[in-house]
PDB file of C-alpha atoms and ligand atoms in Angstrom:
ATOM      1  CA  MET A   1      17.232  82.647  52.426  1.00 52.00           C
ATOM      2  CA  MET A   2      13.512  83.475  52.151  1.00 54.00           C
ATOM      3  CA  ASN A   3      10.588  81.142  51.649  1.00 57.00           C
ATOM      4  CA  VAL A   4       8.230  82.829  49.186  1.00 51.00           C
ATOM      5  CA  GLY A   5       5.255  80.483  48.779  1.00 56.00           C
ATOM      6  CA  SER A   6       6.793  77.175  47.741  1.00 55.00           C
ATOM      7  CA  LYS A   7       9.791  78.897  46.139  1.00 58.00           C
ATOM      8  CA  ILE A   8      13.110  79.337  47.977  1.00 58.00           C
ATOM      9  CA  VAL A   9      14.754  82.646  47.115  1.00 57.00           C
ATOM     10  CA  ILE A  10      18.436  82.983  47.976  1.00 53.00           C
ATOM     11  CA  ASP A  11      19.331  86.410  49.323  1.00 53.00           C
ATOM     12  CA  MET A  12      22.586  87.313  47.549  1.00 53.00           C
ATOM     13  CA  ASP A  13      23.599  90.237  49.780  1.00 88.00           C
ATOM     14  CA  VAL A  14      26.545  88.472  51.420  1.00 93.00           C
ATOM     15  CA  TYR A  15      27.819  87.165  48.086  1.00 94.00           C
ATOM     16  CA  ASP A  16      27.445  90.617  46.545  1.00 94.00           C
ATOM     17  CA  ALA A  17      29.466  92.138  49.379  1.00 95.00           C
ATOM     18  CA  ILE A  18      32.169  89.473  49.011  1.00 97.00           C
ATOM     19  CA  ILE A  19      32.458  90.131  45.278  1.00 96.00           C
ATOM     20  CA  ALA A  20      32.338  93.924  45.617  1.00 96.00           C
ATOM     21  CA  ARG A  21      34.887  94.173  48.444  1.00 98.00           C
ATOM     22  CA  ARG A  22      38.391  95.214  47.507  1.00 98.00           C
ATOM     23  CA  SER A  23      41.036  96.731  49.737  1.00 98.00           C
ATOM     24  CA  ILE A  24      40.523 100.481  49.486  1.00 99.00           C
ATOM     25  CA  ARG A  25      43.384 102.901  50.083  1.00 98.00           C
ATOM     26  CA  GLN A  26      41.873 106.189  48.830  1.00 98.00           C
ATOM     27  CA  PHE A  27      38.908 107.580  50.716  1.00 98.00           C
ATOM     28  CA  GLN A  28      36.409 110.448  50.663  1.00 98.00           C
ATOM     29  CA  GLN A  29      36.706 112.805  53.614  1.00 98.00           C
ATOM     30  CA  LYS A  30      33.091 112.181  54.690  1.00 98.00           C
ATOM     31  CA  PRO A  31      32.881 110.969  58.305  1.00 98.00           C
ATOM     32  CA  ILE A  32      31.506 107.561  59.277  1.00 98.00           C
ATOM     33  CA  THR A  33      29.025 107.764  62.144  1.00 98.00           C
ATOM     34  CA  GLU A  34      30.151 106.298  65.451  1.00 98.00           C
ATOM     35  CA  GLU A  35      26.976 104.236  65.435  1.00 98.00           C
ATOM     36  CA  LEU A  36      28.144 102.465  62.257  1.00 98.00           C
ATOM     37  CA  LEU A  37      31.678 101.943  63.573  1.00 98.00           C
ATOM     38  CA  LYS A  38      30.204 100.370  66.727  1.00 98.00           C
ATOM     39  CA  LYS A  39      27.971  98.178  64.556  1.00 98.00           C
ATOM     40  CA  PHE A  40      31.089  96.880  62.746  1.00 98.00           C
ATOM     41  CA  VAL A  41      32.800  96.071  66.052  1.00 98.00           C
ATOM     42  CA  ASP A  42      29.614  94.387  67.230  1.00 98.00           C
ATOM     43  CA  ALA A  43      29.744  92.183  64.123  1.00 98.00           C
ATOM     44  CA  ALA A  44      33.370  91.307  64.996  1.00 98.00           C
ATOM     45  CA  ARG A  45      32.372  90.556  68.609  1.00 98.00           C
ATOM     46  CA  ILE A  46      30.017  87.780  67.536  1.00 98.00           C
ATOM     47  CA  ALA A  47      32.325  86.140  64.962  1.00 98.00           C
ATOM     48  CA  PRO A  48      33.285  82.487  65.471  1.00 98.00           C
ATOM     49  CA  SER A  49      36.037  82.051  68.087  1.00 98.00           C
ATOM     50  CA  ALA A  50      38.106  78.938  68.804  1.00 98.00           C
ATOM     51  CA  ALA A  51      36.807  77.302  72.012  1.00 98.00           C
ATOM     52  CA  ASN A  52      34.678  80.450  72.283  1.00 98.00           C
ATOM     53  CA  LEU A  53      37.577  82.073  74.164  1.00 98.00           C
ATOM     54  CA  GLN A  54      36.971  85.493  72.528  1.00 98.00           C
ATOM     55  CA  PRO A  55      40.465  86.960  73.076  1.00 98.00           C
ATOM     56  CA  LEU A  56      39.900  90.086  70.969  1.00 98.00           C
ATOM     57  CA  GLU A  57      39.247  93.708  71.871  1.00 98.00           C
ATOM     58  CA  TYR A  58      38.946  96.726  69.624  1.00 99.00           C
ATOM     59  CA  VAL A  59      39.846 100.411  69.647  1.00 99.00           C
ATOM     60  CA  ILE A  60      37.746 102.639  67.397  1.00 99.00           C
ATOM     61  CA  VAL A  61      39.754 105.645  66.208  1.00 98.00           C
ATOM     62  CA  ASN A  62      37.744 108.478  64.675  1.00 98.00           C
ATOM     63  CA  GLY A  63      39.169 111.698  66.141  1.00 98.00           C
ATOM     64  CA  LYS A  64      40.828 113.868  63.485  1.00 98.00           C
ATOM     65  CA  GLU A  65      44.119 114.328  65.337  1.00 98.00           C
ATOM     66  CA  VAL A  66      44.445 110.740  66.481  1.00 98.00           C
ATOM     67  CA  CYS A  67      43.631 109.518  62.940  1.00 98.00           C
ATOM     68  CA  ALA A  68      46.483 111.707  61.661  1.00 98.00           C
ATOM     69  CA  GLU A  69      48.832 110.078  64.201  1.00 98.00           C
ATOM     70  CA  ILE A  70      47.734 106.531  63.322  1.00 98.00           C
ATOM     71  CA  PHE A  71      48.152 107.318  59.615  1.00 98.00           C
ATOM     72  CA  LYS A  72      51.888 107.871  60.193  1.00 98.00           C
ATOM     73  CA  THR A  73      52.275 104.319  61.547  1.00 98.00           C
ATOM     74  CA  ILE A  74      50.988 102.570  58.397  1.00 98.00           C
ATOM     75  CA  GLY A  75      52.784 101.046  55.419  1.00 98.00           C
ATOM     76  CA  TRP A  76      50.446 101.238  52.410  1.00 98.00           C
ATOM     77  CA  ALA A  77      50.331  99.071  49.276  1.00 98.00           C
ATOM     78  CA  GLY A  78      53.794  97.499  49.453  1.00 98.00           C
ATOM     79  CA  TYR A  79      53.724  96.361  45.810  1.00 98.00           C
ATOM     80  CA  ILE A  80      53.273  99.909  44.470  1.00 97.00           C
ATOM     81  CA  LYS A  81      56.617 101.488  43.617  1.00 96.00           C
ATOM     82  CA  PRO A  82      57.910 104.090  44.241  1.00 96.00           C
ATOM     83  CA  THR A  83      56.626 103.999  47.818  1.00 96.00           C
ATOM     84  CA  TRP A  84      53.111 105.331  47.892  1.00 97.00           C
ATOM     85  CA  ALA A  85      50.614 106.508  50.529  1.00 98.00           C
ATOM     86  CA  PRO A  86      47.210 108.195  50.266  1.00 98.00           C
ATOM     87  CA  SER A  87      47.386 111.992  49.954  1.00 98.00           C
ATOM     88  CA  GLU A  88      46.027 114.148  52.781  1.00 97.00           C
ATOM     89  CA  GLU A  89      42.668 114.433  50.968  1.00 98.00           C
ATOM     90  CA  GLU A  90      42.416 110.656  50.520  1.00 98.00           C
ATOM     91  CA  ARG A  91      43.211 109.358  53.981  1.00 98.00           C
ATOM     92  CA  SER A  92      40.974 106.982  55.891  1.00 98.00           C
ATOM     93  CA  VAL A  93      38.603 108.767  58.265  1.00 98.00           C
ATOM     94  CA  ALA A  94      38.502 106.006  60.892  1.00 99.00           C
ATOM     95  CA  TYR A  95      40.404 102.950  62.057  1.00 99.00           C
ATOM     96  CA  ILE A  96      39.527  99.869  64.040  1.00 99.00           C
ATOM     97  CA  VAL A  97      42.573  98.539  65.889  1.00 99.00           C
ATOM     98  CA  ILE A  98      42.376  94.848  66.776  1.00 99.00           C
ATOM     99  CA  LEU A  99      43.899  93.794  70.086  1.00 98.00           C
ATOM    100  CA  VAL A 100      44.533  90.295  71.438  1.00 98.00           C
ATOM    101  CA  ASN A 101      44.442  89.856  75.190  1.00 97.00           C
ATOM    102  CA  ASP A 102      46.041  86.381  75.154  1.00 96.00           C
ATOM    103  CA  ILE A 103      48.564  85.474  72.468  1.00 96.00           C
ATOM    104  CA  THR A 104      49.178  82.101  74.129  1.00 97.00           C
ATOM    105  CA  ASN A 105      45.818  81.196  72.593  1.00 97.00           C
ATOM    106  CA  LYS A 106      47.183  79.354  69.552  1.00 98.00           C
ATOM    107  CA  TRP A 107      44.154  80.159  67.406  1.00 98.00           C
ATOM    108  CA  HIS A 108      44.113  83.894  68.030  1.00 98.00           C
ATOM    109  CA  GLN A 109      45.165  84.835  64.495  1.00 98.00           C
ATOM    110  CA  ARG A 110      42.352  82.731  63.073  1.00 98.00           C
ATOM    111  CA  ASP A 111      39.921  84.561  65.356  1.00 98.00           C
ATOM    112  CA  VAL A 112      41.343  87.871  64.104  1.00 98.00           C
ATOM    113  CA  GLY A 113      40.815  86.775  60.508  1.00 98.00           C
ATOM    114  CA  LEU A 114      37.204  85.884  61.094  1.00 98.00           C
ATOM    115  CA  ALA A 115      36.467  89.045  63.092  1.00 98.00           C
ATOM    116  CA  SER A 116      38.202  91.161  60.426  1.00 98.00           C
ATOM    117  CA  GLU A 117      36.135  89.617  57.661  1.00 98.00           C
ATOM    118  CA  ASN A 118      32.937  90.416  59.571  1.00 98.00           C
ATOM    119  CA  ILE A 119      34.089  94.042  59.831  1.00 98.00           C
ATOM    120  CA  VAL A 120      35.045  94.420  56.178  1.00 98.00           C
ATOM    121  CA  LEU A 121      31.883  92.759  54.866  1.00 97.00           C
ATOM    122  CA  MET A 122      29.628  94.766  57.177  1.00 97.00           C
ATOM    123  CA  ALA A 123      31.402  97.917  56.001  1.00 97.00           C
ATOM    124  CA  GLU A 124      31.000  96.841  52.374  1.00 97.00           C
ATOM    125  CA  SER A 125      27.265  96.420  52.949  1.00 95.00           C
ATOM    126  CA  GLU A 126      27.213 100.138  53.872  1.00 96.00           C
ATOM    127  CA  ASP A 127      29.343 100.960  50.774  1.00 97.00           C
ATOM    128  CA  ILE A 128      32.256 101.802  53.066  1.00 98.00           C
ATOM    129  CA  GLY A 129      35.738 100.777  51.931  1.00 98.00           C
ATOM    130  CA  THR A 130      38.275  99.093  54.182  1.00 98.00           C
ATOM    131  CA  CYS A 131      41.871  97.984  54.173  1.00 99.00           C
ATOM    132  CA  ILE A 132      43.250  95.407  56.586  1.00 99.00           C
ATOM    133  CA  LEU A 133      46.736  96.536  57.636  1.00 99.00           C
ATOM    134  CA  CYS A 134      49.452  94.467  59.281  1.00 98.00           C
ATOM    135  CA  ASN A 135      52.408  96.543  58.113  1.00 98.00           C
ATOM    136  CA  VAL A 136      52.018  98.956  61.040  1.00 98.00           C
ATOM    137  CA  ASP A 137      54.320 100.291  63.723  1.00 98.00           C
ATOM    138  CA  ARG A 138      52.856  98.582  66.784  1.00 98.00           C
ATOM    139  CA  ASP A 139      55.079 100.394  69.295  1.00 98.00           C
ATOM    140  CA  LYS A 140      53.932 103.777  68.017  1.00 98.00           C
ATOM    141  CA  ILE A 141      50.284 102.690  67.990  1.00 99.00           C
ATOM    142  CA  ARG A 142      50.659 101.495  71.590  1.00 98.00           C
ATOM    143  CA  ASP A 143      51.971 104.941  72.600  1.00 98.00           C
ATOM    144  CA  ILE A 144      49.344 106.888  70.656  1.00 98.00           C
ATOM    145  CA  LEU A 145      46.376 104.891  72.005  1.00 98.00           C
ATOM    146  CA  GLY A 146      47.774 104.047  75.462  1.00 98.00           C
ATOM    147  CA  VAL A 147      47.328 100.311  74.889  1.00 98.00           C
ATOM    148  CA  PRO A 148      48.635  98.400  77.948  1.00 98.00           C
ATOM    149  CA  GLU A 149      51.500  95.903  77.491  1.00 98.00           C
ATOM    150  CA  SER A 150      49.064  93.112  78.413  1.00 97.00           C
ATOM    151  CA  SER A 151      47.336  93.571  75.031  1.00 98.00           C
ATOM    152  CA  HIS A 152      48.975  92.583  71.743  1.00 98.00           C
ATOM    153  CA  ILE A 153      48.277  94.914  68.816  1.00 98.00           C
ATOM    154  CA  ASP A 154      47.449  92.561  65.949  1.00 98.00           C
ATOM    155  CA  SER A 155      46.332  94.778  63.089  1.00 98.00           C
ATOM    156  CA  VAL A 156      44.464  97.862  62.017  1.00 99.00           C
ATOM    157  CA  ILE A 157      41.516  98.221  59.656  1.00 99.00           C
ATOM    158  CA  ALA A 158      41.341 101.539  57.824  1.00 99.00           C
ATOM    159  CA  LEU A 159      37.849 102.706  56.889  1.00 99.00           C
ATOM    160  CA  GLY A 160      36.196 105.385  54.783  1.00 98.00           C
ATOM    161  CA  TYR A 161      33.762 105.974  51.956  1.00 98.00           C
ATOM    162  CA  LYS A 162      35.497 104.892  48.745  1.00 98.00           C
ATOM    163  CA  ALA A 163      37.405 107.278  46.503  1.00 98.00           C
ATOM    164  CA  GLU A 164      38.866 104.513  44.330  1.00 98.00           C
ATOM    165  CA  HIS A 165      37.350 101.469  42.668  1.00 98.00           C
ATOM    166  CA  PRO A 166      39.933  98.719  42.191  1.00 98.00           C
ATOM    167  CA  VAL A 167      39.130  95.894  39.808  1.00 98.00           C
ATOM    168  CA  MET A 168      39.690  92.194  40.218  1.00 98.00           C
ATOM    169  CA  VAL A 169      41.498  90.395  37.354  1.00 98.00           C
ATOM    170  CA  ASP A 170      42.530  86.795  36.723  1.00 98.00           C
ATOM    171  CA  LEU A 171      46.001  86.057  38.042  1.00 98.00           C
ATOM    172  CA  LYS A 172      48.438  85.345  35.220  1.00 96.00           C
ATOM    173  CA  ASP A 173      52.073  85.368  36.258  1.00 95.00           C
ATOM    174  CA  SER A 174      52.230  87.645  39.306  1.00 98.00           C
ATOM    175  CA  VAL A 175      50.243  88.149  42.492  1.00 98.00           C
ATOM    176  CA  LYS A 176      51.290  91.809  42.572  1.00 98.00           C
ATOM    177  CA  TYR A 177      48.498  94.358  42.225  1.00 98.00           C
ATOM    178  CA  TRP A 178      49.229  97.285  39.923  1.00 98.00           C
ATOM    179  CA  ARG A 179      47.812 100.640  38.807  1.00 97.00           C
ATOM    180  CA  ASP A 180      47.010 101.201  35.124  1.00 97.00           C
ATOM    181  CA  GLU A 181      47.448 104.455  33.174  1.00 97.00           C
ATOM    182  CA  ASN A 182      44.150 105.734  34.674  1.00 97.00           C
ATOM    183  CA  GLU A 183      45.392 105.001  38.215  1.00 96.00           C
ATOM    184  CA  VAL A 184      42.895 102.140  38.593  1.00 98.00           C
ATOM    185  CA  LEU A 185      44.242  99.398  40.850  1.00 98.00           C
ATOM    186  CA  HIS A 186      44.129  95.887  39.354  1.00 98.00           C
ATOM    187  CA  VAL A 187      44.091  93.024  41.839  1.00 98.00           C
ATOM    188  CA  PRO A 188      44.975  89.556  40.500  1.00 98.00           C
ATOM    189  CA  LYS A 189      43.095  86.587  41.965  1.00 98.00           C
ATOM    190  CA  ARG A 190      43.791  82.912  41.295  1.00 98.00           C
ATOM    191  CA  LYS A 191      41.177  81.345  39.053  1.00 98.00           C
ATOM    192  CA  LEU A 192      38.623  78.950  40.526  1.00 98.00           C
ATOM    193  CA  GLU A 193      39.761  76.107  38.282  1.00 97.00           C
ATOM    194  CA  ASN A 194      43.302  76.467  39.636  1.00 97.00           C
ATOM    195  CA  ILE A 195      42.367  76.111  43.289  1.00 98.00           C
ATOM    196  CA  ILE A 196      39.408  73.746  43.367  1.00 98.00           C
ATOM    197  CA  HIS A 197      39.566  69.972  43.831  1.00 98.00           C
ATOM    198  CA  ILE A 198      36.480  67.795  43.859  1.00 98.00           C
ATOM    199  CA  ASN A 199      36.528  64.463  45.621  1.00 98.00           C
ATOM    200  CA  LYS A 200      40.273  64.048  44.928  1.00 98.00           C
ATOM    201  CA  PHE A 201      43.279  66.397  44.852  1.00 97.00           C
TER     202      PHE A 201
HETATM  203  C1  FMN B 301      46.601  89.944  56.890  1.00 58.17           C
HETATM  204  C2  FMN B 301      46.604  91.080  55.890  1.00 58.17           C
HETATM  205  C3  FMN B 301      47.518  92.104  56.022  1.00 58.17           C
HETATM  206  C4  FMN B 301      47.510  93.176  55.129  1.00 58.17           C
HETATM  207  N1  FMN B 301      48.363  94.224  55.336  1.00 58.17           N
HETATM  208  C5  FMN B 301      48.343  95.274  54.479  1.00 58.17           C
HETATM  209  C6  FMN B 301      49.182  96.409  54.719  1.00 58.17           C
HETATM  210  O1  FMN B 301      49.916  96.477  55.693  1.00 58.17           O
HETATM  211  N2  FMN B 301      49.116  97.434  53.822  1.00 58.17           N
HETATM  212  C7  FMN B 301      48.267  97.430  52.758  1.00 58.17           C
HETATM  213  O2  FMN B 301      48.223  98.411  52.005  1.00 58.17           O
HETATM  214  N3  FMN B 301      47.452  96.373  52.518  1.00 58.17           N
HETATM  215  C8  FMN B 301      47.470  95.297  53.346  1.00 58.17           C
HETATM  216  N4  FMN B 301      46.637  94.236  53.137  1.00 58.17           N
HETATM  217  C9  FMN B 301      45.718  94.231  51.983  1.00 58.17           C
HETATM  218  C10 FMN B 301      46.201  93.244  50.903  1.00 58.17           C
HETATM  219  O3  FMN B 301      47.256  93.843  50.180  1.00 58.17           O
HETATM  220  C11 FMN B 301      45.012  92.909  49.982  1.00 58.17           C
HETATM  221  O4  FMN B 301      44.052  92.195  50.715  1.00 58.17           O
HETATM  222  C12 FMN B 301      45.449  92.080  48.766  1.00 58.17           C
HETATM  223  O5  FMN B 301      46.297  92.822  47.928  1.00 58.17           O
HETATM  224  C13 FMN B 301      44.244  91.593  47.956  1.00 58.17           C
HETATM  225  O6  FMN B 301      43.446  92.688  47.558  1.00 58.17           O
HETATM  226  P1  FMN B 301      41.895  92.731  47.927  1.00 58.17           P
HETATM  227  O7  FMN B 301      41.797  92.888  49.433  1.00 58.17           O
HETATM  228  O8  FMN B 301      41.382  93.941  47.201  1.00 58.17           O
HETATM  229  O9  FMN B 301      41.266  91.460  47.467  1.00 58.17           O
HETATM  230  C14 FMN B 301      46.607  93.172  54.041  1.00 58.17           C
HETATM  231  C15 FMN B 301      45.675  92.129  53.922  1.00 58.17           C
HETATM  232  C16 FMN B 301      45.667  91.098  54.832  1.00 58.17           C
HETATM  233  C17 FMN B 301      44.639  89.992  54.692  1.00 58.17           C
END
């Protein structure tokens, strides 16, 4: 928010990023600088955390060979049939793996959600696409990255400059996203009037 003279001007950047963000699963092969990837993790670092316990750690993956190994551990777009994955020319060029150092912390998944959202919105502000991934082979990721048993592998965020532009549509009868005849992904979202309650349920 800026105060311009007596007029308050709302800066819409965050809202714009929220609206523009979609899960991206097809990427350009242009690298993301390490500086930017660190900036995204820094944004995750300072996200809200229950009791300020901060149980999360992060592994940035941007080496070509290690990215190829991580790619093999991921299940992409479960609703798309037959089973689909990005082609070699469309794969994400980096990953951020989210680790939890204490899963007895009963709020850790909420912390992961908040940290993940900071990462995806920061990326969106740089026009970088992301996909949060939980359908991953955690044992294989542990081996590939040498993650100690003391850390739980929660999820992976795939990143890259966008090579697809999914569209958001009103949810009618199914939550399942689909691709149209031009291969554009349509993502149904519940309508505001169907989820909002004011003063009373
Ligand atoms: C916790 C979580 C886990 C997800 N896991 C996967 C996954 O394993 N594979 C995948 O392709 N997408 C995954 N997604 C992306 C969702 O499919 C996507 O957010 C949803 O379809 C809505 O689309 P949108 O992100 O474009 O709004 C995951 C998203 C969340 C929040």
